[in-house]
Tab-separated table of C-alpha atoms in Angstrom:
chain	number	residue	atom	x	y	z
M	219	MET	CA	-15.048	18.436	-12.830
M	220	SER	CA	-16.344	16.515	-9.899
M	221	LEU	CA	-17.817	17.151	-6.524
M	222	ARG	CA	-20.057	14.747	-4.661
M	223	LEU	CA	-21.769	14.860	-1.283
M	224	ILE	CA	-20.614	11.804	0.631
M	225	LEU	CA	-22.197	12.252	4.074
M	226	ALA	CA	-25.793	13.265	4.806
M	227	SER	CA	-24.779	15.728	7.523
M	228	ALA	CA	-23.492	19.273	7.946
M	229	SER	CA	-19.893	18.156	7.505
M	230	PHE	CA	-20.053	16.804	4.002
M	231	LEU	CA	-17.005	15.393	2.276
M	232	ALA	CA	-16.678	17.148	-1.044
M	233	LEU	CA	-15.089	15.487	-4.056
M	234	ALA	CA	-14.376	18.042	-6.715
M	235	ALA	CA	-12.434	19.291	-9.636
M	236	CYS	CA	-14.978	21.746	-11.054
M	237	GLY	CA	-13.784	24.279	-8.542
M	238	ALA	CA	-10.161	23.734	-9.498
M	239	PRO	CA	-8.040	26.879	-9.110
M	240	ASP	CA	-7.628	29.278	-11.989
M	241	PRO	CA	-4.203	29.706	-13.597
M	242	VAL	CA	-1.491	31.008	-11.309
M	243	GLU	CA	-1.873	34.648	-10.323
M	244	PRO	CA	1.055	37.059	-9.914
M	245	ALA	CA	2.849	36.767	-6.594
M	246	GLN	CA	1.261	38.673	-3.690
M	247	PRO	CA	2.676	39.732	-0.328
M	248	ALA	CA	2.923	37.015	2.288
M	249	PRO	CA	0.508	37.285	5.237
M	250	GLY	CA	3.135	39.009	7.362
M	251	GLU	CA	3.631	41.594	4.617
M	252	GLN	CA	-0.018	42.357	3.943
M	253	ALA	CA	-1.040	45.738	2.671
M	254	GLN	CA	-1.565	48.279	5.419
M	255	GLY	CA	-3.667	50.802	3.552
M	256	GLN	CA	-2.555	54.085	2.074
M	257	THR	CA	0.142	55.962	3.938
M	258	GLY	CA	-1.807	59.189	4.050
M	259	GLY	CA	-3.913	61.675	2.171
M	260	PRO	CA	-7.670	61.933	1.890
M	261	PRO	CA	-9.928	58.942	1.224
M	262	VAL	CA	-10.857	58.259	-2.388
M	263	LEU	CA	-14.475	58.935	-1.365
M	264	THR	CA	-16.045	60.288	1.793
M	265	VAL	CA	-19.036	58.819	3.605
M	266	ALA	CA	-20.991	61.991	2.828
M	267	GLN	CA	-20.273	61.646	-0.889
M	268	ILE	CA	-21.482	58.060	-0.907
M	269	GLU	CA	-24.601	58.674	1.201
M	270	ALA	CA	-25.707	61.425	-1.199
M	271	GLY	CA	-24.319	59.826	-4.342
M	272	VAL	CA	-26.200	59.508	-7.612
M	273	PRO	CA	-24.595	57.413	-10.384
M	274	ALA	CA	-22.911	59.615	-12.959
M	275	ALA	CA	-24.781	59.900	-16.240
M	276	PRO	CA	-23.133	57.703	-18.885
M	277	ALA	CA	-21.766	59.165	-22.055
M	278	PRO	CA	-24.194	59.083	-25.014
M	279	ALA	CA	-24.335	55.561	-26.414
M	280	ALA	CA	-25.277	54.190	-29.783
M	281	SER	CA	-28.810	52.848	-30.196
M	282	GLY	CA	-29.212	49.528	-28.417
M	283	ALA	CA	-26.091	49.964	-26.297
M	284	SER	CA	-26.103	49.695	-22.525
M	285	PRO	CA	-27.048	52.910	-20.651
M	286	LEU	CA	-24.201	52.258	-18.235
M	287	PRO	CA	-20.564	52.965	-19.122
M	288	ALA	CA	-18.477	50.151	-20.553
M	289	PRO	CA	-17.294	47.686	-17.917
M	290	ALA	CA	-14.115	48.681	-16.132
M	291	PRO	CA	-11.505	45.908	-15.900
M	292	ALA	CA	-11.372	44.199	-12.528
M	293	THR	CA	-8.289	44.891	-10.436
M	294	GLY	CA	-5.656	42.250	-11.022
M	295	GLU	CA	-7.284	40.729	-14.112
M	296	THR	CA	-6.073	42.973	-16.899
M	297	GLY	CA	-3.471	45.184	-15.305
M	298	ALA	CA	-3.613	48.491	-13.476
M	299	ALA	CA	-6.540	50.024	-15.373
M	300	ALA	CA	-9.109	49.462	-12.636
M	301	ALA	CA	-6.680	50.556	-9.946
M	302	THR	CA	-6.429	53.969	-11.614
M	303	THR	CA	-10.178	54.347	-12.305
M	304	ALA	CA	-11.804	56.465	-9.625
M	305	PRO	CA	-14.878	54.851	-8.040
M	306	ASP	CA	-18.171	56.672	-8.531
M	307	PRO	CA	-19.816	57.487	-5.152
M	308	GLY	CA	-23.254	57.078	-6.711
M	309	LEU	CA	-22.359	53.618	-7.983
M	310	VAL	CA	-20.983	52.633	-4.570
M	311	ARG	CA	-24.310	53.676	-3.045
M	312	LEU	CA	-26.302	51.900	-5.748
M	313	GLN	CA	-24.252	48.698	-5.412
M	314	ILE	CA	-24.726	48.656	-1.634
M	315	LEU	CA	-28.488	49.139	-1.995
M	316	LEU	CA	-28.650	46.347	-4.579
M	317	ASP	CA	-26.487	44.136	-2.357
M	318	ARG	CA	-29.037	44.567	0.436
M	319	THR	CA	-31.704	43.178	-1.870
M	320	PRO	CA	-31.322	39.693	-3.346
M	321	PHE	CA	-30.270	41.307	-6.657
M	322	SER	CA	-26.526	41.139	-6.300
M	323	PRO	CA	-24.018	43.311	-8.183
M	324	GLY	CA	-21.200	41.000	-7.103
M	325	MET	CA	-18.356	42.913	-5.476
M	326	ILE	CA	-18.918	46.511	-4.398
M	327	ASP	CA	-16.263	48.584	-6.174
M	328	GLY	CA	-17.929	51.777	-7.427
M	329	LEU	CA	-17.118	50.867	-11.041
M	330	ALA	CA	-19.554	50.246	-13.884
M	331	GLY	CA	-19.617	46.739	-15.322
M	332	ASP	CA	-21.747	43.853	-16.511
M	333	ASN	CA	-22.478	42.464	-13.045
M	334	THR	CA	-23.978	45.744	-11.839
M	335	ARG	CA	-25.727	46.390	-15.141
M	336	GLN	CA	-27.409	42.975	-15.129
M	337	ALA	CA	-28.401	43.281	-11.455
M	338	ILE	CA	-30.073	46.602	-12.287
M	339	GLY	CA	-31.956	45.016	-15.192
M	340	ALA	CA	-33.156	42.117	-13.039
M	341	TYR	CA	-34.257	44.433	-10.222
M	342	ARG	CA	-36.118	46.761	-12.597
M	343	LYS	CA	-37.996	43.880	-14.185
M	344	ALA	CA	-38.878	42.258	-10.856
M	345	ASN	CA	-40.173	45.535	-9.437
M	346	GLY	CA	-42.163	46.850	-12.388
M	347	LEU	CA	-39.654	49.564	-13.316
M	348	GLY	CA	-39.582	48.646	-16.978
M	349	GLU	CA	-37.074	46.880	-19.163
M	350	GLY	CA	-33.453	47.875	-19.603
M	351	ASP	CA	-30.596	48.459	-17.207
M	352	ALA	CA	-30.561	52.218	-16.710
M	353	ALA	CA	-29.324	53.449	-13.331
M	354	ASP	CA	-31.831	56.301	-13.367
M	355	THR	CA	-33.618	58.349	-10.712
M	356	ALA	CA	-36.655	56.036	-10.648
M	357	LEU	CA	-34.438	53.059	-9.822
M	358	LEU	CA	-32.602	54.858	-7.036
M	359	GLN	CA	-35.835	56.242	-5.567
M	360	HIS	CA	-37.365	52.765	-5.531
M	361	LEU	CA	-34.326	51.280	-3.781
M	362	VAL	CA	-34.219	54.081	-1.207
M	363	ALA	CA	-37.953	53.878	-0.514
M	364	ALA	CA	-37.611	50.156	0.147
M	365	ASP	CA	-34.510	50.553	2.323
M	366	THR	CA	-34.096	53.868	4.160
M	367	GLY	CA	-31.046	52.890	6.193
M	368	LYS	CA	-27.663	54.530	5.709
M	369	VAL	CA	-25.448	52.729	3.228
M	370	MET	CA	-22.197	53.254	5.175
M	371	THR	CA	-21.273	52.398	8.741
M	372	GLN	CA	-18.253	52.255	11.068
M	373	TYR	CA	-16.494	49.190	12.409
M	374	VAL	CA	-13.740	48.824	15.008
M	375	LEU	CA	-11.104	46.224	14.168
M	376	THR	CA	-10.954	43.477	16.785
M	377	GLN	CA	-8.136	41.209	17.823
M	378	ALA	CA	-10.017	38.323	16.217
M	379	ASP	CA	-10.001	40.205	12.896
M	380	VAL	CA	-6.236	40.661	12.833
M	381	ALA	CA	-4.997	37.552	14.629
M	382	GLY	CA	-5.510	35.022	11.876
M	383	PRO	CA	-4.856	32.260	11.209
M	384	PHE	CA	-3.930	33.355	7.718
M	385	SER	CA	-2.767	31.269	4.771
M	386	PRO	CA	-0.368	32.206	1.975
M	387	PRO	CA	-2.006	33.384	-1.256
M	388	SER	CA	-2.771	30.503	-3.594
M	389	THR	CA	-0.224	29.498	-6.212
M	390	GLY	CA	-2.869	27.441	-8.014
M	391	ASP	CA	-1.227	24.176	-6.951
M	392	LEU	CA	-3.600	21.828	-5.124
M	393	ALA	CA	-0.869	20.160	-3.084
M	394	ASP	CA	0.304	23.582	-1.872
M	395	LEU	CA	-3.267	24.464	-0.855
M	396	ALA	CA	-3.602	21.210	1.082
M	397	ARG	CA	-0.360	21.906	2.941
M	398	SER	CA	-0.748	25.621	3.631
M	399	GLY	CA	-4.504	25.848	4.183
M	400	VAL	CA	-7.228	27.976	2.649
M	401	ASN	CA	-7.838	30.676	5.247
M	402	TYR	CA	-7.831	34.325	4.235
M	403	ALA	CA	-4.406	35.660	3.317
M	404	SER	CA	-4.772	38.767	5.487
M	405	ALA	CA	-7.121	40.738	7.702
M	406	LEU	CA	-7.596	43.079	4.749
M	407	GLU	CA	-8.940	40.242	2.591
M	408	ARG	CA	-11.135	38.948	5.439
M	409	LEU	CA	-12.719	42.366	6.014
M	410	ALA	CA	-13.167	43.121	2.320
M	411	GLU	CA	-15.097	39.868	1.844
M	412	ARG	CA	-17.122	40.399	5.016
M	413	TYR	CA	-18.313	43.711	3.586
M	414	HIS	CA	-18.719	42.423	0.020
M	415	MET	CA	-16.192	44.856	-1.443
M	416	THR	CA	-12.835	44.999	-3.167
M	417	GLU	CA	-9.683	45.359	-1.111
M	418	ALA	CA	-8.803	48.427	-3.195
M	419	LEU	CA	-12.016	50.237	-2.231
M	420	LEU	CA	-11.670	49.243	1.440
M	421	GLN	CA	-8.160	50.697	1.506
M	422	GLY	CA	-9.216	53.759	-0.460
M	423	LEU	CA	-11.982	54.554	2.021
M	424	ASN	CA	-9.574	54.141	4.940
M	425	PRO	CA	-6.218	55.728	4.080
M	426	GLY	CA	-3.522	55.294	6.696
M	427	VAL	CA	-5.215	52.340	8.399
M	428	ASP	CA	-2.954	49.430	9.328
M	429	PHE	CA	-5.257	46.450	8.919
M	430	ARG	CA	-2.928	44.360	11.083
M	431	ARG	CA	-3.694	46.404	14.205
M	432	ALA	CA	-6.831	46.056	16.344
M	433	GLY	CA	-8.674	49.038	17.808
M	434	GLN	CA	-8.830	51.181	14.673
M	435	THR	CA	-12.163	52.488	13.398
M	436	ILE	CA	-12.849	52.011	9.708
M	437	VAL	CA	-15.745	52.929	7.412
M	438	VAL	CA	-17.420	50.122	5.473
M	439	PRO	CA	-20.601	49.408	3.516
M	440	ALA	CA	-23.590	48.610	5.727
M	441	VAL	CA	-24.256	45.285	4.054
M	442	THR	CA	-26.667	42.629	5.270
M	443	ASP	CA	-26.691	38.852	4.917
M	444	THR	CA	-30.418	38.188	4.860
M	445	PRO	CA	-31.140	34.557	3.942
M	446	LEU	CA	-33.253	33.843	0.901
M	447	ALA	CA	-36.440	31.827	1.382
M	448	GLY	CA	-38.886	29.887	-0.747
M	449	VAL	CA	-36.786	29.107	-3.815
M	450	ALA	CA	-38.597	26.640	-6.082
M	451	ARG	CA	-36.628	27.053	-9.306
M	452	ILE	CA	-33.219	28.334	-10.393
M	453	VAL	CA	-32.367	29.364	-13.949
M	454	VAL	CA	-28.677	29.411	-14.851
M	455	ASP	CA	-28.078	31.523	-17.950
M	456	LYS	CA	-24.757	30.549	-19.534
M	457	THR	CA	-24.820	33.454	-21.994
M	458	GLU	CA	-25.686	36.147	-19.459
M	459	ARG	CA	-23.498	34.464	-16.808
M	460	SER	CA	-26.107	34.637	-14.089
M	461	ALA	CA	-28.260	32.574	-11.750
M	462	ARG	CA	-31.835	33.638	-11.064
M	463	ALA	CA	-34.029	32.211	-8.296
M	464	TYR	CA	-37.840	32.027	-8.540
M	465	ASP	CA	-40.583	31.038	-6.096
M	466	ALA	CA	-43.322	28.494	-6.785
M	467	ALA	CA	-45.540	31.163	-8.380
M	468	GLY	CA	-42.814	32.187	-10.827
M	469	LYS	CA	-41.852	35.419	-9.056
M	470	LEU	CA	-38.222	36.419	-9.488
M	471	LEU	CA	-36.699	36.401	-6.005
M	472	ALA	CA	-33.002	36.926	-6.635
M	473	PHE	CA	-30.291	37.551	-9.200
M	474	TYR	CA	-26.630	36.581	-8.877
M	475	PRO	CA	-23.722	37.134	-11.290
M	476	ALA	CA	-22.000	33.829	-11.948
M	477	THR	CA	-19.040	32.157	-13.590
M	478	ILE	CA	-20.396	29.188	-15.547
M	479	GLY	CA	-18.167	26.595	-17.191
M	480	SER	CA	-15.904	27.156	-20.174
M	481	SER	CA	-15.567	26.044	-23.780
M	482	GLU	CA	-13.276	23.202	-22.659
M	483	ARG	CA	-15.421	22.148	-19.684
M	484	PRO	CA	-18.942	23.433	-20.299
M	485	ALA	CA	-21.688	23.533	-17.722
M	486	PRO	CA	-24.487	21.012	-18.265
M	487	SER	CA	-27.570	21.717	-20.342
M	488	GLY	CA	-31.179	20.978	-19.557
M	489	THR	CA	-32.816	20.468	-16.177
M	490	VAL	CA	-31.416	18.991	-12.964
M	491	THR	CA	-32.418	19.244	-9.316
M	492	VAL	CA	-30.798	20.208	-6.023
M	493	THR	CA	-29.906	17.121	-3.970
M	494	GLY	CA	-28.402	18.797	-0.906
M	495	VAL	CA	-26.317	21.602	0.554
M	496	ALA	CA	-22.835	21.281	2.086
M	497	PRO	CA	-21.736	24.227	4.248
M	498	GLU	CA	-17.985	24.575	4.714
M	499	PRO	CA	-17.132	21.750	2.290
M	500	ASN	CA	-13.705	20.287	1.895
M	501	TYR	CA	-12.370	19.671	-1.599
M	502	THR	CA	-11.013	16.358	-2.832
M	503	TYR	CA	-9.228	15.899	-6.115
M	504	ASP	CA	-9.404	12.234	-7.117
M	505	PRO	CA	-7.714	11.507	-10.475
M	506	SER	CA	-9.556	8.178	-10.681
M	507	ARG	CA	-12.850	10.070	-11.036
M	508	VAL	CA	-12.058	13.294	-12.847
M	509	THR	CA	-10.586	14.350	-16.145
M	510	TYR	CA	-9.181	17.679	-15.008
M	511	ASP	CA	-5.399	17.360	-15.129
M	512	ARG	CA	-4.092	18.158	-11.659
M	513	GLY	CA	-1.700	15.260	-11.296
M	514	ASP	CA	-1.953	11.587	-10.420
M	515	GLU	CA	-2.324	11.761	-6.625
M	516	LYS	CA	-5.492	12.167	-4.595
M	517	ILE	CA	-5.462	15.479	-2.711
M	518	VAL	CA	-7.809	16.632	0.059
M	519	ILE	CA	-8.021	20.371	0.747
M	520	PRO	CA	-9.639	21.379	4.053
M	521	PRO	CA	-12.638	23.703	4.400
M	522	GLY	CA	-12.014	27.436	4.354
M	523	PRO	CA	-13.072	30.630	2.589
M	524	ASN	CA	-10.328	30.237	-0.021
M	525	ASN	CA	-11.139	26.595	-0.674
M	526	PRO	CA	-11.537	26.069	-4.465
M	527	VAL	CA	-15.325	25.757	-3.956
M	528	GLY	CA	-15.590	28.479	-1.321
M	529	THR	CA	-17.753	28.323	1.781
M	530	VAL	CA	-20.773	26.370	0.515
M	531	TRP	CA	-21.683	23.744	-2.101
M	532	ILE	CA	-25.176	23.228	-3.546
M	533	ASP	CA	-25.154	19.714	-4.966
M	534	LEU	CA	-26.990	18.966	-8.216
M	535	SER	CA	-28.421	15.717	-9.518
M	536	ARG	CA	-25.980	15.699	-12.443
M	537	ASP	CA	-23.049	13.885	-10.863
M	538	THR	CA	-20.019	16.100	-10.145
M	539	TYR	CA	-21.842	19.392	-10.790
M	540	GLY	CA	-22.920	22.035	-8.298
M	541	ILE	CA	-23.394	25.701	-7.481
M	542	HIS	CA	-20.741	26.951	-5.073
M	543	GLY	CA	-18.703	29.808	-3.660
M	544	SER	CA	-15.337	31.086	-4.819
M	545	PRO	CA	-11.935	32.005	-3.366
M	546	ASP	CA	-11.760	35.031	-5.678
M	547	PRO	CA	-14.993	37.068	-5.790
M	548	SER	CA	-13.432	39.667	-8.106
M	549	LYS	CA	-13.502	37.140	-10.971
M	550	ILE	CA	-17.168	36.184	-10.774
M	551	GLY	CA	-18.806	36.752	-14.146
M	552	LYS	CA	-15.435	37.616	-15.689
M	553	THR	CA	-13.592	34.306	-16.125
M	554	ALA	CA	-14.347	30.660	-16.897
M	555	SER	CA	-14.829	27.750	-14.511
M	556	ASN	CA	-14.299	24.029	-14.872
M	557	GLY	CA	-17.974	23.303	-15.446
M	558	CYS	CA	-19.807	24.264	-12.261
M	559	VAL	CA	-21.544	27.511	-11.293
M	560	ARG	CA	-19.450	29.849	-9.147
M	561	LEU	CA	-20.906	32.715	-7.116
M	562	THR	CA	-19.303	34.961	-4.529
M	563	ASN	CA	-19.217	33.236	-1.150
M	564	TRP	CA	-21.874	35.564	0.283
M	565	ASP	CA	-24.215	35.090	-2.684
M	566	ALA	CA	-23.770	31.304	-2.607
M	567	GLU	CA	-24.542	31.264	1.125
M	568	GLN	CA	-27.672	33.371	0.612
M	569	LEU	CA	-28.920	31.133	-2.199
M	570	ALA	CA	-28.072	27.956	-0.268
M	571	ALA	CA	-30.241	29.113	2.627
M	572	GLY	CA	-33.276	29.246	0.333
M	573	VAL	CA	-33.019	25.894	-1.450
M	574	ARG	CA	-34.069	22.389	-0.500
M	575	PRO	CA	-33.656	19.003	-2.184
M	576	GLY	CA	-35.887	18.853	-5.237
M	577	VAL	CA	-35.501	22.500	-6.287
M	578	VAL	CA	-35.343	22.543	-10.083
M	579	VAL	CA	-32.239	24.023	-11.742
M	580	ARG	CA	-32.500	24.759	-15.452
M	581	PHE	CA	-29.439	25.555	-17.565
M	582	ILE	CA	-30.099	27.677	-20.647
């Protein structure tokens, strides 16, 4: 793994292999054949259901087990299981409210899982709501009291949303990425990431919508992108698969689910520091500097949201390591990386806004 800031300016040159693409995914429709939404029928959830939603009570669990249901498989990772699991309106509401704090559940999907469970636990602890990760009435009341705004909103598709440019879905081959670009594959993907949600939920909330056509009104989560401020220390927990940000007084400011290294290419241990931030980094594979086997030729991949390191890179003092975004937010906290710390693009951007050179990063 390797990524290094070369220029001390906003347009850094990134040298990396830690963000190397995951194994090849199943073929997806080309940009011109992108999904258009359901052909008809009612939405999977209505706005009214979500606005009034309370997370469903989990089934009784054995002593010491998580109060939330077992994690549902992410769409596309283990088959069709998640695609056939109905989203819980209460969990959609809860995930949106958490997303509007700096305690991120990752992608909004309305399904129970480790990312949401751990975000709940971090929020409860930071706000004096006790230990554990129960999505109970006290948690929801606290979130609503702190943020009284509606959790859903409407958006009208613009020509800029649907016009592209779009890039073909990644095959996992770096040379292909360099040739074809790393823009979104479709307007559907662009909008889903903008609103921090899965494409499946976006389509399910908007049946019959053709996401290639401007002028249509869709319903989406009312997310915010409030920058983080005052980060003095980051703790990366390799077992929990999370990154937590603290201020100088030790107050927990933010929680983010993360993908952190692998058994073959582990993340570092001990303490390092932030040396800089590179927004919109490019990605350079240089076989003379890295051990990750992606061929013998140097390859430069341009900036873009589906760049192997996403939309931002937080450089660390351990050469070739960093905290960065991801081209596939659905896999955060669920798969391995090539040594670095991956967050969703929106979480990485929020964290990057709050750090400065010298911020301590501790790996545990």
